[in-house]
Amino acid sequence: RRLWTALCMLGRGTGRNIGVLQGNRLDPASVCVVVVVFVYLCPARSDAINDLALHFLSKLKIMVVTNVEREDIEFVCKTIGCRPVASLDHFTAETLGYADLVEEVSAGDGRILKVTGTGGVAKTVTLLVRGSNKMVVGEADRSLHDALCVIRCLVKKRALIAGGGAPEIEMSLRLMEHANELTGMDSYCVRAYAEALEVIPLTLAENAGLNPIAVVTELRNKHAQGAKTAGINVKKGKITDILEENVVQPLLVSTSAIQLATETVRSLMKIDDIVTVQR
């Protein structure tokens, strides 16, 4: 009854979601039930939590996590297996989640909430990135994001191809050969598409500090001689067999880039008139 009274006082009013996590925590003296309440406050009702409710919950050894952001609600639910509850009338056993331990630990100058032992129901992973300054943390964050995007591409389509501009220059050569077999406007379109594909190895060589024209010319000659896996080796600064260097990339990255670029050009070519708006 005391727990229900405290929760009722905590959930009084509107504009908040209450999710409850219930788990078991072993104590040297005895075994007790630990209850953690995650509360999302509506911006218009930032003072909606009653101090008396927090007092009763503290006496009952119940942790209350306040100021949970709206975008974090779904993350918390996926982590502990609970469901958001907007009213105490829907506060049932099916909405509860489980974890072995919920604790507040120190992390640098601040403190974070650590949830462990979710019993295999967790569908999330938290990575704590720390650095000497914001630039280092931001760079680490972008690197992790790029790595996760690569894994995502491999999960969606399990195929790898050579990197270093090798597939783009090979497709460019094959399209050039096909353009020579065509006549009229089709030949011009295919040839322009083939030349556009050379932008990728050209940009790669330029970003690596190499001579882009010389590198792309040498790369084109290598592929014309049959070296289909020849690519730009950024570390050595020359053209090598890129597969021997273990430089690969997901197939979905190249196909998606070419498909999106093609769709963009098709959309632009459909524009037959431009209306100038005068202010």
CSV table of C-alpha atoms in Angstrom, one decimal:
chain,number,residue,atom,x,y,z
A,1,ARG,CA,0.0,0.0,0.0
A,2,ARG,CA,2.8,2.4,0.8
A,3,LEU,CA,4.4,1.7,-2.6
A,4,TRP,CA,1.1,2.3,-4.4
A,5,THR,CA,0.5,5.5,-2.5
A,6,ALA,CA,4.0,6.8,-3.4
A,7,LEU,CA,3.5,5.9,-7.1
A,8,CYS,CA,0.1,7.6,-7.1
A,9,MET,CA,1.6,10.7,-5.7
A,10,LEU,CA,4.4,10.5,-8.3
A,11,GLY,CA,2.0,10.0,-11.1
A,12,ARG,CA,-0.5,12.7,-10.1
A,13,GLY,CA,-1.3,15.1,-13.0
A,14,THR,CA,-0.8,14.7,-16.7
A,15,GLY,CA,2.0,15.1,-19.2
A,16,ARG,CA,4.4,12.4,-18.1
A,17,ASN,CA,5.3,8.8,-18.9
A,18,ILE,CA,6.2,6.4,-16.1
A,19,GLY,CA,8.1,3.2,-16.9
A,20,VAL,CA,9.0,0.8,-14.1
A,21,LEU,CA,11.9,-1.6,-13.9
A,22,GLN,CA,11.8,-4.4,-11.4
A,23,GLY,CA,14.6,-6.8,-10.7
A,24,ASN,CA,16.4,-8.8,-8.0
A,25,ARG,CA,19.6,-7.7,-6.4
A,26,LEU,CA,21.6,-9.9,-4.0
A,27,ASP,CA,22.7,-8.2,-0.8
A,28,PRO,CA,25.1,-9.8,1.7
A,29,ALA,CA,22.6,-9.4,4.5
A,30,SER,CA,19.4,-10.3,2.7
A,31,VAL,CA,17.7,-10.5,-0.7
A,32,CYS,CA,15.5,-7.6,-1.5
A,33,VAL,CA,13.5,-6.4,-4.5
A,34,VAL,CA,14.9,-3.3,-6.3
A,35,VAL,CA,12.4,-1.1,-8.2
A,36,VAL,CA,13.6,1.7,-10.5
A,37,VAL,CA,11.1,4.3,-11.9
A,38,PHE,CA,12.1,6.2,-15.0
A,39,VAL,CA,10.0,9.4,-15.3
A,40,TYR,CA,9.7,11.6,-18.4
A,41,LEU,CA,8.4,15.1,-17.6
A,42,CYS,CA,6.5,17.2,-20.0
A,43,PRO,CA,8.4,20.5,-20.6
A,44,ALA,CA,5.3,22.4,-19.4
A,45,ARG,CA,5.2,20.5,-16.2
A,46,SER,CA,8.9,20.4,-15.1
A,47,ASP,CA,7.9,20.6,-11.4
A,48,ALA,CA,5.3,17.9,-11.5
A,49,ILE,CA,7.2,15.4,-9.3
A,50,ASN,CA,6.0,15.8,-5.7
A,51,ASP,CA,8.8,16.0,-3.1
A,52,LEU,CA,6.6,14.0,-0.7
A,53,ALA,CA,6.4,11.2,-3.2
A,54,LEU,CA,10.2,11.2,-3.7
A,55,HIS,CA,10.5,11.1,0.1
A,56,PHE,CA,8.3,8.0,0.4
A,57,LEU,CA,10.0,6.3,-2.6
A,58,SER,CA,13.4,7.0,-1.0
A,59,LYS,CA,12.3,5.4,2.2
A,60,LEU,CA,11.2,2.3,0.3
A,61,LYS,CA,14.6,2.1,-1.3
A,62,ILE,CA,13.2,2.9,-4.8
A,63,MET,CA,15.4,4.8,-7.2
A,64,VAL,CA,13.6,7.5,-9.3
A,65,VAL,CA,15.3,8.6,-12.5
A,66,THR,CA,13.9,12.0,-13.5
A,67,ASN,CA,14.4,14.2,-16.6
A,68,VAL,CA,14.5,11.3,-19.0
A,69,GLU,CA,14.5,12.8,-22.5
A,70,ARG,CA,11.7,11.9,-24.9
A,71,GLU,CA,14.1,10.3,-27.4
A,72,ASP,CA,15.6,8.1,-24.6
A,73,ILE,CA,12.2,6.5,-23.7
A,74,GLU,CA,12.3,4.0,-26.6
A,75,PHE,CA,16.0,3.2,-25.8
A,76,VAL,CA,15.2,2.5,-22.1
A,77,CYS,CA,12.2,0.3,-23.1
A,78,LYS,CA,14.4,-1.7,-25.5
A,79,THR,CA,17.1,-2.1,-22.9
A,80,ILE,CA,15.1,-3.4,-20.0
A,81,GLY,CA,12.0,-4.8,-21.8
A,82,CYS,CA,9.4,-2.5,-20.3
A,83,ARG,CA,6.7,-0.4,-21.8
A,84,PRO,CA,5.9,3.3,-21.3
A,85,VAL,CA,2.9,3.9,-19.0
A,86,ALA,CA,1.1,7.2,-19.1
A,87,SER,CA,-1.4,6.5,-16.4
A,88,LEU,CA,-1.3,4.4,-13.2
A,89,ASP,CA,-4.5,2.6,-14.4
A,90,HIS,CA,-2.3,0.8,-17.0
A,91,PHE,CA,0.4,0.0,-14.4
A,92,THR,CA,0.4,-3.8,-14.8
A,93,ALA,CA,2.9,-6.6,-14.6
A,94,GLU,CA,3.1,-6.8,-18.4
A,95,THR,CA,4.6,-3.3,-18.5
A,96,LEU,CA,7.5,-4.2,-16.1
A,97,GLY,CA,11.1,-4.8,-17.2
A,98,TYR,CA,13.9,-6.8,-15.5
A,99,ALA,CA,17.5,-6.2,-14.6
A,100,ASP,CA,19.9,-7.6,-12.1
A,101,LEU,CA,21.5,-4.4,-11.1
A,102,VAL,CA,20.9,-0.7,-11.6
A,103,GLU,CA,23.6,1.6,-10.1
A,104,GLU,CA,25.0,5.1,-10.5
A,105,VAL,CA,28.7,5.1,-11.2
A,106,SER,CA,31.3,7.8,-11.7
A,107,ALA,CA,32.5,8.7,-15.2
A,108,GLY,CA,35.0,11.5,-15.3
A,109,ASP,CA,33.5,14.6,-13.9
A,110,GLY,CA,29.9,13.3,-14.0
A,111,ARG,CA,27.9,10.3,-13.0
A,112,ILE,CA,25.9,7.9,-15.2
A,113,LEU,CA,23.3,5.3,-14.6
A,114,LYS,CA,24.5,1.7,-15.3
A,115,VAL,CA,22.0,-1.1,-16.0
A,116,THR,CA,23.3,-4.7,-16.2
A,117,GLY,CA,21.9,-8.2,-16.2
A,118,THR,CA,18.8,-7.7,-18.3
A,119,GLY,CA,18.3,-11.4,-18.8
A,120,GLY,CA,18.9,-11.4,-22.6
A,121,VAL,CA,15.9,-9.1,-23.4
A,122,ALA,CA,18.1,-6.1,-24.1
A,123,LYS,CA,18.3,-5.1,-27.8
A,124,THR,CA,20.7,-2.2,-27.2
A,125,VAL,CA,24.3,-1.6,-26.5
A,126,THR,CA,25.7,1.6,-24.9
A,127,LEU,CA,29.2,2.8,-25.8
A,128,LEU,CA,30.7,5.4,-23.5
A,129,VAL,CA,33.1,7.7,-25.5
A,130,ARG,CA,35.5,9.8,-23.6
A,131,GLY,CA,38.3,12.1,-24.7
A,132,SER,CA,40.6,15.0,-23.8
A,133,ASN,CA,38.4,17.6,-25.6
A,134,LYS,CA,35.2,17.8,-27.7
A,135,MET,CA,37.0,17.5,-31.0
A,136,VAL,CA,38.5,14.1,-30.0
A,137,VAL,CA,35.1,12.9,-28.7
A,138,GLY,CA,33.4,14.1,-31.9
A,139,GLU,CA,36.0,12.3,-34.1
A,140,ALA,CA,35.6,9.1,-32.1
A,141,ASP,CA,31.8,9.4,-32.4
A,142,ARG,CA,32.0,9.8,-36.2
A,143,SER,CA,34.4,6.8,-36.5
A,144,LEU,CA,32.0,4.6,-34.5
A,145,HIS,CA,29.1,5.8,-36.6
A,146,ASP,CA,31.0,4.9,-39.8
A,147,ALA,CA,31.9,1.5,-38.5
A,148,LEU,CA,28.3,0.8,-37.5
A,149,CYS,CA,27.2,1.9,-41.0
A,150,VAL,CA,29.6,-0.6,-42.6
A,151,ILE,CA,28.2,-3.4,-40.4
A,152,ARG,CA,24.7,-2.4,-41.3
A,153,CYS,CA,25.6,-2.5,-45.0
A,154,LEU,CA,27.1,-6.0,-44.6
A,155,VAL,CA,24.0,-7.2,-42.7
A,156,LYS,CA,21.7,-5.9,-45.4
A,157,LYS,CA,23.8,-7.3,-48.3
A,158,ARG,CA,26.6,-9.7,-47.5
A,159,ALA,CA,29.0,-8.9,-50.3
A,160,LEU,CA,32.4,-7.2,-50.4
A,161,ILE,CA,34.3,-5.7,-53.3
A,162,ALA,CA,37.7,-4.2,-53.8
A,163,GLY,CA,38.2,-0.6,-52.7
A,164,GLY,CA,40.6,2.1,-53.8
A,165,GLY,CA,38.5,3.1,-56.8
A,166,ALA,CA,38.9,-0.2,-58.5
A,167,PRO,CA,35.2,-1.0,-59.2
A,168,GLU,CA,34.4,2.5,-60.4
A,169,ILE,CA,37.3,2.6,-62.9
A,170,GLU,CA,36.5,-0.9,-64.1
A,171,MET,CA,32.8,0.1,-64.7
A,172,SER,CA,34.0,3.2,-66.5
A,173,LEU,CA,36.1,1.2,-68.9
A,174,ARG,CA,33.3,-1.2,-69.7
A,175,LEU,CA,30.9,1.6,-70.3
A,176,MET,CA,33.4,3.3,-72.6
A,177,GLU,CA,33.6,0.1,-74.6
A,178,HIS,CA,29.8,-0.1,-74.7
A,179,ALA,CA,29.5,3.5,-75.8
A,180,ASN,CA,31.8,2.8,-78.8
A,181,GLU,CA,29.3,0.2,-80.0
A,182,LEU,CA,26.3,2.7,-79.8
A,183,THR,CA,25.4,5.6,-82.1
A,184,GLY,CA,23.7,8.9,-81.7
A,185,MET,CA,22.5,10.3,-78.4
A,186,ASP,CA,22.8,7.0,-76.6
A,187,SER,CA,26.5,6.9,-77.2
A,188,TYR,CA,27.0,10.4,-75.7
A,189,CYS,CA,24.9,9.5,-72.6
A,190,VAL,CA,26.8,6.3,-71.9
A,191,ARG,CA,30.1,8.0,-72.4
A,192,ALA,CA,29.2,10.8,-70.1
A,193,TYR,CA,28.1,8.3,-67.4
A,194,ALA,CA,31.5,6.5,-67.8
A,195,GLU,CA,33.4,9.7,-67.4
A,196,ALA,CA,31.3,10.6,-64.3
A,197,LEU,CA,32.4,7.4,-62.6
A,198,GLU,CA,36.1,8.5,-62.8
A,199,VAL,CA,35.3,11.2,-60.3
A,200,ILE,CA,35.4,8.8,-57.4
A,201,PRO,CA,39.1,7.6,-57.9
A,202,LEU,CA,40.0,11.1,-58.9
A,203,THR,CA,38.7,12.5,-55.6
A,204,LEU,CA,40.3,9.6,-53.7
A,205,ALA,CA,43.7,10.5,-55.2
A,206,GLU,CA,43.3,14.2,-54.6
A,207,ASN,CA,42.3,13.6,-50.9
A,208,ALA,CA,45.4,11.4,-50.5
A,209,GLY,CA,47.7,14.2,-51.7
A,210,LEU,CA,48.6,12.5,-54.9
A,211,ASN,CA,48.5,13.8,-58.5
A,212,PRO,CA,44.9,12.9,-59.5
A,213,ILE,CA,45.4,13.0,-63.2
A,214,ALA,CA,48.5,10.9,-63.2
A,215,VAL,CA,47.1,8.4,-60.7
A,216,VAL,CA,43.8,7.9,-62.6
A,217,THR,CA,45.6,7.6,-65.9
A,218,GLU,CA,47.8,4.8,-64.5
A,219,LEU,CA,44.9,3.2,-62.9
A,220,ARG,CA,43.0,3.2,-66.1
A,221,ASN,CA,45.9,1.6,-67.9
A,222,LYS,CA,46.2,-1.1,-65.3
A,223,HIS,CA,42.6,-2.1,-65.7
A,224,ALA,CA,42.9,-1.9,-69.5
A,225,GLN,CA,45.6,-4.6,-69.2
A,226,GLY,CA,43.3,-6.9,-67.2
A,227,ALA,CA,44.2,-6.0,-63.6
A,228,LYS,CA,40.6,-5.7,-62.3
A,229,THR,CA,41.6,-5.5,-58.6
A,230,ALA,CA,44.1,-2.7,-59.1
A,231,GLY,CA,43.3,0.3,-56.9
A,232,ILE,CA,44.8,3.4,-55.3
A,233,ASN,CA,47.0,2.5,-52.4
A,234,VAL,CA,46.9,5.6,-50.2
A,235,LYS,CA,49.6,4.4,-47.8
A,236,LYS,CA,52.1,3.6,-50.5
A,237,GLY,CA,51.0,6.4,-52.8
A,238,LYS,CA,50.8,4.2,-55.9
A,239,ILE,CA,48.7,1.7,-57.8
A,240,THR,CA,48.7,-1.8,-56.3
A,241,ASP,CA,46.6,-5.0,-56.1
A,242,ILE,CA,44.1,-3.6,-53.6
A,243,LEU,CA,42.8,-7.0,-52.5
A,244,GLU,CA,46.3,-8.1,-51.4
A,245,GLU,CA,46.3,-5.1,-49.1
A,246,ASN,CA,42.9,-6.2,-47.7
A,247,VAL,CA,41.3,-3.0,-48.7
A,248,VAL,CA,37.6,-3.9,-49.3
A,249,GLN,CA,34.3,-2.1,-49.0
A,250,PRO,CA,30.6,-3.3,-48.8
A,251,LEU,CA,29.0,-3.7,-52.2
A,252,LEU,CA,25.9,-1.9,-50.9
A,253,VAL,CA,27.9,1.3,-50.5
A,254,SER,CA,28.9,1.5,-54.2
A,255,THR,CA,25.5,0.4,-55.5
A,256,SER,CA,23.6,2.8,-53.3
A,257,ALA,CA,25.8,5.8,-54.2
A,258,ILE,CA,25.5,5.1,-58.0
A,259,GLN,CA,21.7,4.5,-57.7
A,260,LEU,CA,21.1,7.7,-55.7
A,261,ALA,CA,23.3,9.8,-58.0
A,262,THR,CA,21.5,8.4,-61.1
A,263,GLU,CA,18.1,9.1,-59.6
A,264,THR,CA,19.2,12.7,-58.8
A,265,VAL,CA,20.4,13.3,-62.3
A,266,ARG,CA,17.2,11.9,-63.7
A,267,SER,CA,15.1,14.2,-61.5
A,268,LEU,CA,17.1,17.2,-62.7
A,269,MET,CA,16.7,16.3,-66.3
A,270,LYS,CA,13.0,16.2,-65.9
A,271,ILE,CA,13.0,19.9,-65.2
A,272,ASP,CA,11.9,21.7,-68.4
A,273,ASP,CA,11.4,25.2,-67.0
A,274,ILE,CA,12.5,27.3,-64.0
A,275,VAL,CA,10.2,29.8,-62.4
A,276,THR,CA,12.1,32.8,-61.0
A,277,VAL,CA,10.5,34.2,-57.8
A,278,GLN,CA,11.1,37.9,-57.2
A,279,ARG,CA,11.0,39.2,-53.7
